[in-house]
Coordinates of C-alpha atoms and ligand atoms in Angstrom, one line a residue:
X12 CA 10.7 2.0 3.1
X13 CA 11.9 3.7 6.3
X14 CA 15.5 4.6 6.9
X15 CA 17.5 2.7 9.6
X16 CA 17.5 5.5 12.2
X17 CA 14.2 7.4 12.6
X18 CA 13.5 10.7 13.9
X19 CA 9.7 11.2 15.3
X20 CA 10.2 14.9 15.0
X21 CA 10.6 14.9 11.4
X22 CA 7.1 15.0 9.8
X23 CA 6.7 16.3 6.1
X24 CA 3.6 16.0 3.8
X25 CA 2.7 16.4 0.1
X26 CA -0.5 18.3 0.1
X27 CA -1.8 18.5 -3.6
X28 CA -5.0 20.0 -4.5
X29 CA -6.9 17.6 -6.7
X30 CA -8.1 20.1 -9.1
X31 CA -5.8 18.4 -11.8
X32 CA -3.5 15.2 -12.6
X33 CA 0.0 14.6 -11.1
X34 CA 2.6 16.8 -13.2
X35 CA 6.1 16.9 -13.3
X36 CA 6.3 19.9 -10.7
X37 CA 3.9 18.4 -8.1
X38 CA 5.6 14.9 -8.5
X39 CA 9.2 16.7 -7.7
X40 CA 7.5 18.2 -4.6
X41 CA 6.3 14.9 -3.4
X42 CA 9.6 13.5 -4.2
X43 CA 11.4 15.8 -2.4
X44 CA 9.5 15.4 0.7
X45 CA 9.8 11.7 0.4
X46 CA 13.5 11.7 -0.1
X47 CA 13.8 14.0 3.1
X48 CA 11.7 11.7 5.3
X49 CA 13.3 8.6 4.1
X50 CA 16.8 10.3 4.7
X51 CA 16.1 11.4 7.9
X52 CA 13.8 8.6 9.3
X53 CA 11.1 11.1 9.5
X54 CA 7.4 10.5 8.4
X55 CA 5.9 11.2 5.1
X56 CA 2.3 12.1 4.9
X57 CA 0.0 12.5 1.9
X58 CA -2.8 15.1 2.5
X59 CA -5.4 15.8 0.1
X60 CA -6.2 19.6 0.0
X61 CA -9.9 19.5 -1.6
X62 CA -11.5 22.7 -0.2
X63 CA -11.6 24.3 -3.6
X64 CA -14.9 22.6 -4.3
X65 CA -15.6 23.9 -7.7
X66 CA -12.1 22.5 -9.1
X67 CA -11.3 19.5 -7.0
X68 CA -12.4 16.1 -8.3
X69 CA -12.0 12.4 -7.3
X70 CA -10.7 11.6 -10.7
X71 CA -7.8 14.0 -10.1
X72 CA -7.5 12.6 -6.4
X73 CA -7.2 9.2 -7.9
X74 CA -4.8 10.1 -10.5
X75 CA -2.4 11.8 -7.9
X76 CA -2.5 8.6 -5.7
X77 CA -1.9 6.4 -8.6
X78 CA 0.8 8.4 -10.0
X79 CA 2.6 8.4 -6.6
X80 CA 2.1 4.5 -6.3
X81 CA 3.5 4.1 -9.8
X82 CA 6.6 6.5 -8.8
X83 CA 7.1 4.3 -5.8
X84 CA 6.5 7.3 -3.4
X85 CA 5.1 5.3 -0.5
X86 CA 3.5 7.6 2.3
X87 CA 3.4 6.6 6.1
X88 CA 0.0 8.3 6.7
X89 CA -2.6 9.4 4.2
X90 CA -6.1 8.8 3.0
X91 CA -5.8 5.1 2.8
X92 CA -3.6 4.8 5.7
X93 CA -5.0 6.8 8.5
X94 CA -2.7 7.6 11.0
X95 CA -3.2 9.2 14.4
X96 CA -3.5 12.6 12.9
X97 CA -6.2 11.8 10.3
X98 CA -8.4 12.4 8.3
X99 CA -6.2 13.3 5.6
X100 CA -8.6 14.7 3.3
X101 CA -9.5 18.4 4.2
X102 CA -13.1 18.0 3.5
X103 CA -13.4 15.6 6.1
X104 CA -11.8 18.0 8.5
X105 CA -14.1 21.0 8.5
X106 CA -15.1 20.6 12.0
X107 CA -11.4 21.3 13.1
X108 CA -10.9 24.3 10.9
X109 CA -14.3 25.7 12.5
X110 CA -12.7 25.3 16.0
X111 CA -9.5 27.2 15.1
X112 CA -11.7 29.9 13.5
X113 CA -13.9 30.2 16.4
X114 CA -10.8 30.7 18.8
X115 CA -9.6 33.4 16.4
X116 CA -13.0 35.0 16.5
X117 CA -13.2 35.0 20.1
X118 CA -9.8 36.7 20.5
X119 CA -10.5 39.3 18.0
X120 CA -7.8 38.0 15.4
X121 CA -10.6 37.3 13.0
X122 CA -13.8 38.9 12.1
X123 CA -17.2 38.4 10.2
X124 CA -17.5 40.4 7.1
X125 CA -20.9 41.0 5.2
X126 CA -19.6 43.1 2.4
X127 CA -21.2 42.1 -0.6
X128 CA -19.1 41.0 -3.8
X129 CA -20.3 44.1 -5.8
X130 CA -19.3 46.4 -3.1
X131 CA -16.0 44.7 -3.0
X132 CA -15.5 45.1 -6.6
X133 CA -16.4 48.8 -6.5
X134 CA -13.5 49.1 -3.7
X135 CA -11.2 47.5 -5.8
X136 CA -11.8 49.4 -8.9
X137 CA -11.5 52.6 -7.0
X138 CA -8.3 51.6 -5.6
X139 CA -6.8 50.5 -8.9
X140 CA -7.8 53.8 -10.4
X141 CA -5.9 55.7 -7.7
X142 CA -2.8 53.6 -8.3
X143 CA -3.0 51.6 -5.1
X144 CA -2.6 47.9 -4.8
X145 CA -6.2 46.5 -4.2
X146 CA -6.8 45.5 -0.4
X147 CA -9.8 45.0 1.5
X148 CA -10.6 48.4 3.6
X149 CA -11.4 46.6 6.9
X150 CA -14.7 48.1 6.9
X151 CA -16.6 45.0 8.7
X152 CA -13.7 45.0 11.3
X153 CA -15.4 47.7 13.3
X154 CA -18.8 46.0 13.5
X155 CA -19.6 45.2 17.0
X156 CA -20.0 41.7 18.0
X157 CA -23.7 42.0 18.6
X158 CA -24.4 43.6 15.3
X159 CA -22.5 40.9 13.5
X160 CA -24.5 38.1 15.5
X161 CA -27.9 39.8 14.4
X162 CA -26.9 39.6 10.9
X163 CA -25.7 36.0 11.1
X164 CA -29.1 35.3 12.7
X165 CA -30.8 36.9 9.9
X166 CA -28.8 34.4 7.7
X167 CA -26.8 37.3 6.0
X168 CA -24.0 35.9 3.7
X169 CA -20.9 36.4 5.4
X170 CA -17.2 35.3 5.4
X171 CA -14.6 35.3 7.9
X172 CA -11.5 37.5 7.5
X173 CA -8.2 37.3 9.2
X174 CA -6.9 40.3 11.1
X175 CA -3.5 41.2 9.3
X176 CA -1.0 42.8 11.9
X177 CA 0.9 45.4 9.9
X178 CA 4.6 44.6 10.5
X179 CA 7.8 43.4 9.0
X180 CA 7.9 39.5 8.4
X181 CA 10.9 37.6 7.6
X182 CA 10.6 34.1 6.3
X183 CA 13.6 32.3 7.1
X184 CA 13.6 29.8 4.1
X185 CA 16.0 27.0 4.4
X186 CA 16.7 27.3 0.6
X187 CA 16.1 30.9 -0.1
X188 CA 17.5 32.3 3.1
X189 CA 15.7 35.4 4.6
X190 CA 13.2 36.8 2.7
X191 CA 11.3 40.0 3.9
X192 CA 7.7 41.2 3.4
X193 CA 5.6 44.0 4.5
X194 CA 2.2 42.7 5.8
X195 CA 0.8 46.0 5.6
X196 CA 0.3 45.7 2.1
X197 CA -2.0 42.5 2.3
X198 CA -5.3 43.6 3.7
X199 CA -7.4 41.4 5.8
X200 CA -7.9 38.3 3.7
X201 CA -10.8 35.7 3.7
X202 CA -9.8 32.7 5.7
X203 CA -13.4 31.0 5.7
X204 CA -15.8 31.5 2.8
X205 CA -19.5 32.0 3.1
X206 CA -20.3 28.2 2.8
X207 CA -18.1 27.7 5.8
X208 CA -15.3 26.0 3.8
X209 CA -11.6 27.5 4.5
X210 CA -9.6 28.7 2.0
X211 CA -6.1 27.2 1.5
X212 CA -4.0 29.5 3.4
X213 CA -6.0 28.9 6.7
X214 CA -6.7 25.1 6.5
X215 CA -3.2 24.4 5.5
X216 CA -1.7 26.1 8.6
X217 CA -4.4 24.4 10.7
X218 CA -3.4 20.9 9.5
X219 CA 0.2 21.3 9.4
X220 CA -0.1 22.4 13.1
X221 CA -2.4 19.5 13.8
X222 CA -0.3 17.0 12.2
X223 CA 2.9 18.4 13.7
X224 CA 4.5 19.2 10.5
X225 CA 8.1 20.2 11.1
X226 CA 9.3 21.1 7.6
X227 CA 7.2 22.6 4.5
X228 CA 8.7 21.7 1.5
X229 CA 6.8 23.1 -1.5
X230 CA 7.2 25.0 -4.8
X231 CA 8.4 28.6 -4.7
X232 CA 5.1 29.8 -6.1
X233 CA 3.9 29.6 -2.6
X234 CA 6.5 31.8 -0.9
X235 CA 4.3 34.7 -1.3
X236 CA 1.4 33.1 1.0
X237 CA 4.1 32.1 3.6
X238 CA 4.1 35.6 5.3
X239 CA 0.4 35.2 5.6
X240 CA 0.5 31.8 6.9
X241 CA 3.3 33.0 9.6
X242 CA 1.0 35.6 10.8
X243 CA -1.7 32.9 11.2
X244 CA 0.7 30.6 13.1
X245 CA 1.4 33.6 15.2
X246 CA -2.1 34.5 15.9
X247 CA -2.9 30.8 16.9
X248 CA 0.1 30.5 19.4
X249 CA 1.9 28.0 17.4
X250 CA 5.6 27.9 16.2
X251 CA 5.6 27.8 12.4
X252 CA 7.6 24.8 10.7
X253 CA 10.7 25.3 8.8
X254 CA 9.9 26.3 5.3
X255 CA 12.2 25.1 2.2
X256 CA 10.5 26.6 -1.1
X257 CA 12.0 24.8 -4.1
X258 CA 12.9 26.5 -7.3
X259 CA 10.4 26.7 -10.4
X260 CA 11.0 24.2 -12.9
X261 CA 11.6 26.1 -16.4
X262 CA 11.1 24.8 -20.1
X263 CA 14.1 25.1 -22.4
X264 CA 13.2 28.9 -23.1
X265 CA 13.6 29.5 -19.4
X266 CA 9.9 30.4 -18.9
X267 CA 7.8 28.5 -16.2
X268 CA 7.4 25.0 -17.4
X269 CA 3.9 24.5 -18.9
X270 CA 2.0 22.5 -21.5
X271 CA 3.3 24.8 -24.1
X272 CA 6.6 23.0 -23.6
X273 CA 5.3 19.7 -24.3
X274 CA 3.9 16.9 -22.0
X275 CA 3.7 17.9 -18.3
X276 CA 1.7 15.2 -16.6
X277 CA 3.2 12.1 -15.3
X278 CA 0.5 10.1 -17.1
X279 CA 1.8 11.4 -20.5
X280 CA 5.4 10.3 -19.5
X281 CA 4.2 6.9 -18.5
X282 CA 2.4 6.5 -21.7
X283 CA 5.2 7.4 -23.8
X284 CA 7.0 4.6 -22.3
X285 CA 9.3 6.3 -19.6
X286 CA 9.9 4.2 -16.7
X287 CA 9.1 5.1 -13.1
X288 CA 12.6 4.7 -11.9
X289 CA 13.9 7.1 -14.6
X290 CA 11.4 9.8 -13.9
X291 CA 12.3 9.6 -10.3
X292 CA 16.0 9.8 -11.0
X293 CA 15.5 12.7 -13.5
X294 CA 13.1 14.8 -11.4
X295 CA 15.4 14.3 -8.4
X296 CA 18.0 16.4 -10.3
X297 CA 15.5 19.2 -11.1
X298 CA 16.9 21.7 -8.4
X299 CA 18.9 19.3 -6.5
X300 CA 22.4 18.0 -7.1
X301 CA 24.6 15.8 -5.2
X302 CA 27.6 18.0 -5.5
X303 CA 29.2 15.2 -7.6
X304 CA 29.1 14.0 -11.3
X305 CA 27.0 11.3 -10.5
X306 CA 23.7 11.4 -12.8
X307 CA 22.2 7.8 -12.1
X308 CA 21.0 7.1 -8.8
X309 CA 19.2 4.2 -7.5
X310 CA 16.5 5.0 -5.1
X311 CA 18.7 4.1 -2.1
X312 CA 21.5 6.4 -3.6
X313 CA 18.8 9.3 -3.6
X314 CA 17.7 8.7 -0.2
X315 CA 21.3 8.3 1.1
X316 CA 22.3 11.5 -0.7
X317 CA 19.4 13.7 -0.5
X318 CA 19.7 16.9 1.5
X319 CA 17.7 20.2 1.4
X320 CA 21.2 22.1 1.7
X321 CA 22.0 21.1 -1.9
X322 CA 18.9 22.3 -3.4
X323 CA 19.5 25.3 -5.5
X324 CA 17.9 28.8 -5.4
X325 CA 17.6 29.2 -9.3
X326 CA 15.1 27.8 -11.6
X327 CA 15.8 24.1 -12.8
X328 CA 15.5 23.6 -16.5
X329 CA 13.6 20.6 -17.9
X330 CA 15.6 19.0 -20.5
X331 CA 13.8 16.1 -22.3
X332 CA 16.8 14.9 -23.8
X333 CA 18.2 14.2 -20.5
X334 CA 15.3 12.4 -19.4
X335 CA 15.5 10.2 -22.7
X336 CA 19.0 9.6 -22.1
X337 CA 18.3 8.3 -18.6
X338 CA 15.3 6.3 -19.6
X339 CA 17.5 4.6 -22.2
X340 CA 19.9 3.7 -19.2
X341 CA 17.1 2.2 -17.2
X342 CA 15.7 0.3 -20.2
X343 CA 19.3 -1.3 -20.7
X344 CA 19.4 -2.4 -17.2
X345 CA 15.8 -4.2 -17.4
X346 CA 15.8 -7.9 -17.4
X347 CA 14.6 -8.9 -20.9
X348 CA 11.4 -10.5 -19.6
X349 CA 10.6 -7.5 -17.8
X350 CA 11.1 -5.3 -20.9
X351 CA 9.1 -7.6 -23.0
X352 CA 6.2 -7.4 -20.8
X353 CA 6.3 -3.7 -21.0
X354 CA 6.6 -3.8 -24.7
X355 CA 3.7 -5.8 -25.4
X356 CA 0.7 -3.4 -24.9
X357 CA 2.6 -1.0 -27.2
X358 CA 3.0 -3.6 -29.8
X359 CA -0.8 -4.5 -29.4
X360 CA -1.7 -0.9 -29.7
X361 CA 0.2 -0.8 -32.9
X362 CA -1.7 -3.8 -34.0
X363 CA 1.6 -5.9 -34.6
X364 CA 0.2 -8.4 -32.1
X365 CA -3.5 -9.2 -31.1
X366 CA -3.3 -11.7 -28.4
X367 CA -1.0 -12.5 -25.6
X368 CA 1.9 -14.3 -26.9
X369 CA 2.0 -18.0 -26.5
X370 CA 5.2 -19.5 -24.8
X371 CA 6.9 -20.1 -27.9
X372 CA 6.0 -16.7 -29.4
X373 CA 7.2 -15.1 -26.1
X374 CA 10.7 -16.3 -26.5
X375 CA 10.9 -15.1 -30.1
X376 CA 9.7 -11.8 -29.0
X377 CA 12.4 -11.6 -26.1
X378 CA 15.1 -12.4 -28.9
X379 CA 13.6 -9.6 -31.3
X380 CA 13.5 -7.1 -28.2
X381 CA 17.0 -7.9 -27.1
X382 CA 17.9 -6.7 -30.5
X383 CA 16.6 -3.2 -29.7
X384 CA 17.1 -3.0 -25.9
X385 CA 20.1 -0.7 -26.3
X386 CA 18.5 1.2 -29.1
X387 CA 15.2 2.3 -27.7
X388 CA 14.9 5.6 -25.2
X389 CA 11.3 5.0 -24.7
X390 CA 9.2 1.8 -24.6
X391 CA 7.0 3.3 -27.0
X392 CA 9.4 3.4 -29.7
X393 CA 9.7 -0.5 -29.7
X394 CA 6.8 -0.9 -32.6
X395 CA 8.5 1.3 -35.0
X396 CA 11.9 -0.5 -34.5
X397 CA 10.5 -4.2 -34.7
X398 CA 7.5 -3.9 -36.9
X399 CA 9.4 -5.8 -40.0
X400 CA 9.2 -9.0 -37.6
X401 CA 5.5 -8.9 -37.6
X402 CA 4.5 -7.6 -41.1
X403 CA 6.0 -7.4 -44.6
X404 CA 8.1 -4.1 -44.7
X405 CA 7.7 -1.5 -47.5
X406 CA 10.8 -1.8 -49.6
X407 CA 11.9 1.6 -51.3
X408 CA 14.7 1.2 -53.7
X409 CA 16.6 4.0 -52.3
X410 CA 17.0 2.4 -49.2
X411 CA 18.5 -0.7 -50.7
X412 CA 21.5 1.0 -52.3
X413 CA 24.3 1.6 -50.0
X414 CA 25.9 5.3 -49.9
X415 CA 28.6 4.7 -52.5
X416 CA 26.8 1.8 -54.5
X417 CA 24.5 1.8 -57.3
X418 CA 21.5 0.0 -58.5
X419 CA 23.4 -2.4 -60.7
X420 CA 25.9 -3.7 -58.1
X421 CA 23.1 -3.8 -55.5
X422 CA 21.0 -5.7 -57.9
X423 CA 24.0 -8.3 -58.4
X424 CA 24.8 -8.6 -54.9
X425 CA 21.2 -9.4 -54.0
X426 CA 20.8 -11.9 -56.9
X427 CA 23.9 -13.8 -55.7
X428 CA 22.6 -13.7 -52.1
X429 CA 19.3 -15.1 -53.2
X430 CA 20.8 -18.1 -54.8
X431 CA 23.5 -18.5 -52.2
X432 CA 21.2 -18.3 -49.1
X433 CA 19.5 -21.5 -50.2
X434 CA 22.7 -23.4 -49.9
X435 CA 23.0 -22.4 -46.3
X436 CA 22.3 -25.4 -44.1
X437 CA 19.2 -24.5 -41.4
X438 CA 21.5 -25.5 -38.6
X439 CA 23.9 -22.7 -39.5
X440 CA 21.1 -20.3 -39.6
X441 CA 22.3 -18.6 -36.5
X442 CA 23.8 -15.0 -36.1
X443 CA 27.6 -16.0 -35.4
X444 CA 27.6 -18.7 -38.1
X445 CA 26.0 -16.6 -40.5
X446 CA 28.4 -13.8 -40.1
X447 CA 31.4 -16.1 -41.0
X448 CA 29.6 -17.6 -43.9
X449 CA 28.5 -14.2 -45.3
X450 CA 32.1 -12.6 -45.0
X451 CA 33.4 -15.7 -46.7
X452 CA 30.8 -15.3 -49.6
X453 CA 31.7 -11.7 -50.1
X454 CA 35.3 -12.6 -50.3
X455 CA 34.9 -15.4 -52.8
X456 CA 32.8 -13.4 -54.9
X457 CA 34.8 -10.1 -54.8
X458 CA 32.0 -8.2 -53.0
X459 CA 32.7 -5.5 -50.4
X460 CA 30.9 -6.5 -47.1
X461 CA 29.0 -3.3 -47.4
X462 CA 27.7 -4.0 -50.8
X463 CA 25.9 -7.1 -49.7
X464 CA 25.2 -6.7 -46.1
X465 CA 23.5 -3.2 -46.6
X466 CA 20.9 -4.4 -49.1
X467 CA 20.4 -7.5 -47.4
X468 CA 19.6 -5.7 -44.1
X469 CA 17.4 -3.2 -45.9
X470 CA 15.5 -6.0 -47.8
X471 CA 14.8 -7.8 -44.5
X472 CA 13.8 -4.5 -42.4
X473 CA 12.8 -1.8 -45.0
X474 CA 14.6 0.6 -42.7
X475 CA 17.6 2.7 -43.2
X476 CA 18.9 1.9 -39.5
X477 CA 18.0 -1.4 -37.6
X478 CA 19.9 -4.2 -35.8
X479 CA 22.5 -5.9 -37.8
X480 CA 21.7 -8.4 -40.6
X481 CA 22.9 -11.6 -39.0
X482 CA 20.8 -11.2 -36.0
X483 CA 17.9 -10.4 -38.2
X484 CA 18.3 -13.4 -40.4
X485 CA 18.2 -15.7 -37.5
X486 CA 15.1 -14.8 -36.1
X487 CA 13.4 -14.4 -39.6
X488 CA 14.5 -17.8 -40.6
X489 CA 15.7 -19.0 -44.1
X490 CA 12.4 -18.9 -45.9
X491 CA 11.5 -15.4 -44.9
X492 CA 14.9 -14.1 -45.9
X493 CA 14.7 -15.5 -49.3
X494 CA 11.3 -14.3 -49.8
X495 CA 12.4 -10.7 -48.8
X496 CA 15.5 -10.7 -50.7
X497 CA 13.4 -11.7 -54.0
X498 CA 11.0 -9.0 -53.1
X499 CA 13.8 -6.4 -52.8
X500 CA 15.0 -7.6 -56.2
X501 CA 11.9 -6.9 -58.0
X502 CA 12.0 -3.1 -56.9
X503 CA 15.5 -2.6 -58.2
Ligands
LIG23 N1 -2.5 22.6 -1.7 C1 -1.4 23.4 -2.0 C2 -1.0 23.1 -3.5 O1 -1.3 22.0 -3.9 C3 -0.3 22.9 -1.1 C4 0.7 23.7 -0.8 C5 1.7 23.4 0.3 O2 2.4 22.5 0.3 O3 1.7 24.1 1.2 O4 -0.3 23.8 -4.1

């Protein structure tokens, strides 16, 4: 969905490493990039950063892609939408990184390093002992090119290190303002590993240059990589993009959101019965706000109102209750046939249904689900709310007796109801009519409505809370109602 106006100069990307499933934090990064692109009429790119070969998996990549599709975050260029700057998987772009690394080597902005891991470890330990922050000594920087070439010809394992120019670097971040770093503390970092695969800091910059990325919108955890990346841009003679580091997502205890706080993957939320639109709405507000009281946004609203200026610096607290509340709102706005379709797998999982419903069963099911549409906050709650329509409820004496009532009056009310219900015409077995009929019955028999309606409802459902007695009666039908009233009488 591109905006009316379009700006060819705005190009943003979501660049996940497929080392795990799509989680709330990465989905929000994707969303902010998507919204910024759609708001400005720019281009939204999906780039898979799979250079960490030990940890990257195709399952994670698929999960991320499926999750984005489910959330409706469609991209303009990406692995399955090759554009003019493809490929969009880093492992398919190794030749490009090699070319860039070569350029830096030729210009003495990078060098081959032959230090063995054990040597580096010793160096590290010694520095730690002296209380210095560990960093590479720069030993191999002084090797002549001839010497390096000879070692390479002998197949000596080596990496490529980037030459850090010691200086003050100011990251001019669109969200955080100016953040200053001292690069003399960094040490020459490894930009290409011994297997020839680049590390993220380097390949990420090369791709952002090649793909003409204008804005890098990513998590604040990457802020510390930014000064190194700025040095790489400078060394390559390229202008860095604008950076916008978005605040961390925090748990209710204000520490970084993690599994410890509960589910974090988009799949988990999907399985629990959260709707994609509700999640998009919810995560849009994790760090961004429109400057008004509005809390419910259609996708169009979000696209229209989103701006980087309104992203906050401080951490964004993840409030599950708010997500549930939003989800409840979205559930209420679903058409009943859509909601029913979403509920069916949960009912099957709870063994309340086995086969796909027939047309007649579907009509009944829609009526049942309509009763609960405004009472559930997640789709997965549905089974626990409507199970009594599919199996006999367990009836506990305690539940049958209303708060101020007792067993004796409850039994009397149910006995009278069991007799009375038989006299009701089948044609009158409809919620509205039943309501009038039962209120009249209470009046004529000197029952307070609660003395009759509470135990009836409890007899039908076995629950302390549920939809109203008349709506339930209409769906259960006379015979089932009589049967359940009699069962309830037997436990009193
Ligand atoms: N692959 C990096 C990550 O998943 C991307 C960081 C960036 O957006 O620049 O964190």
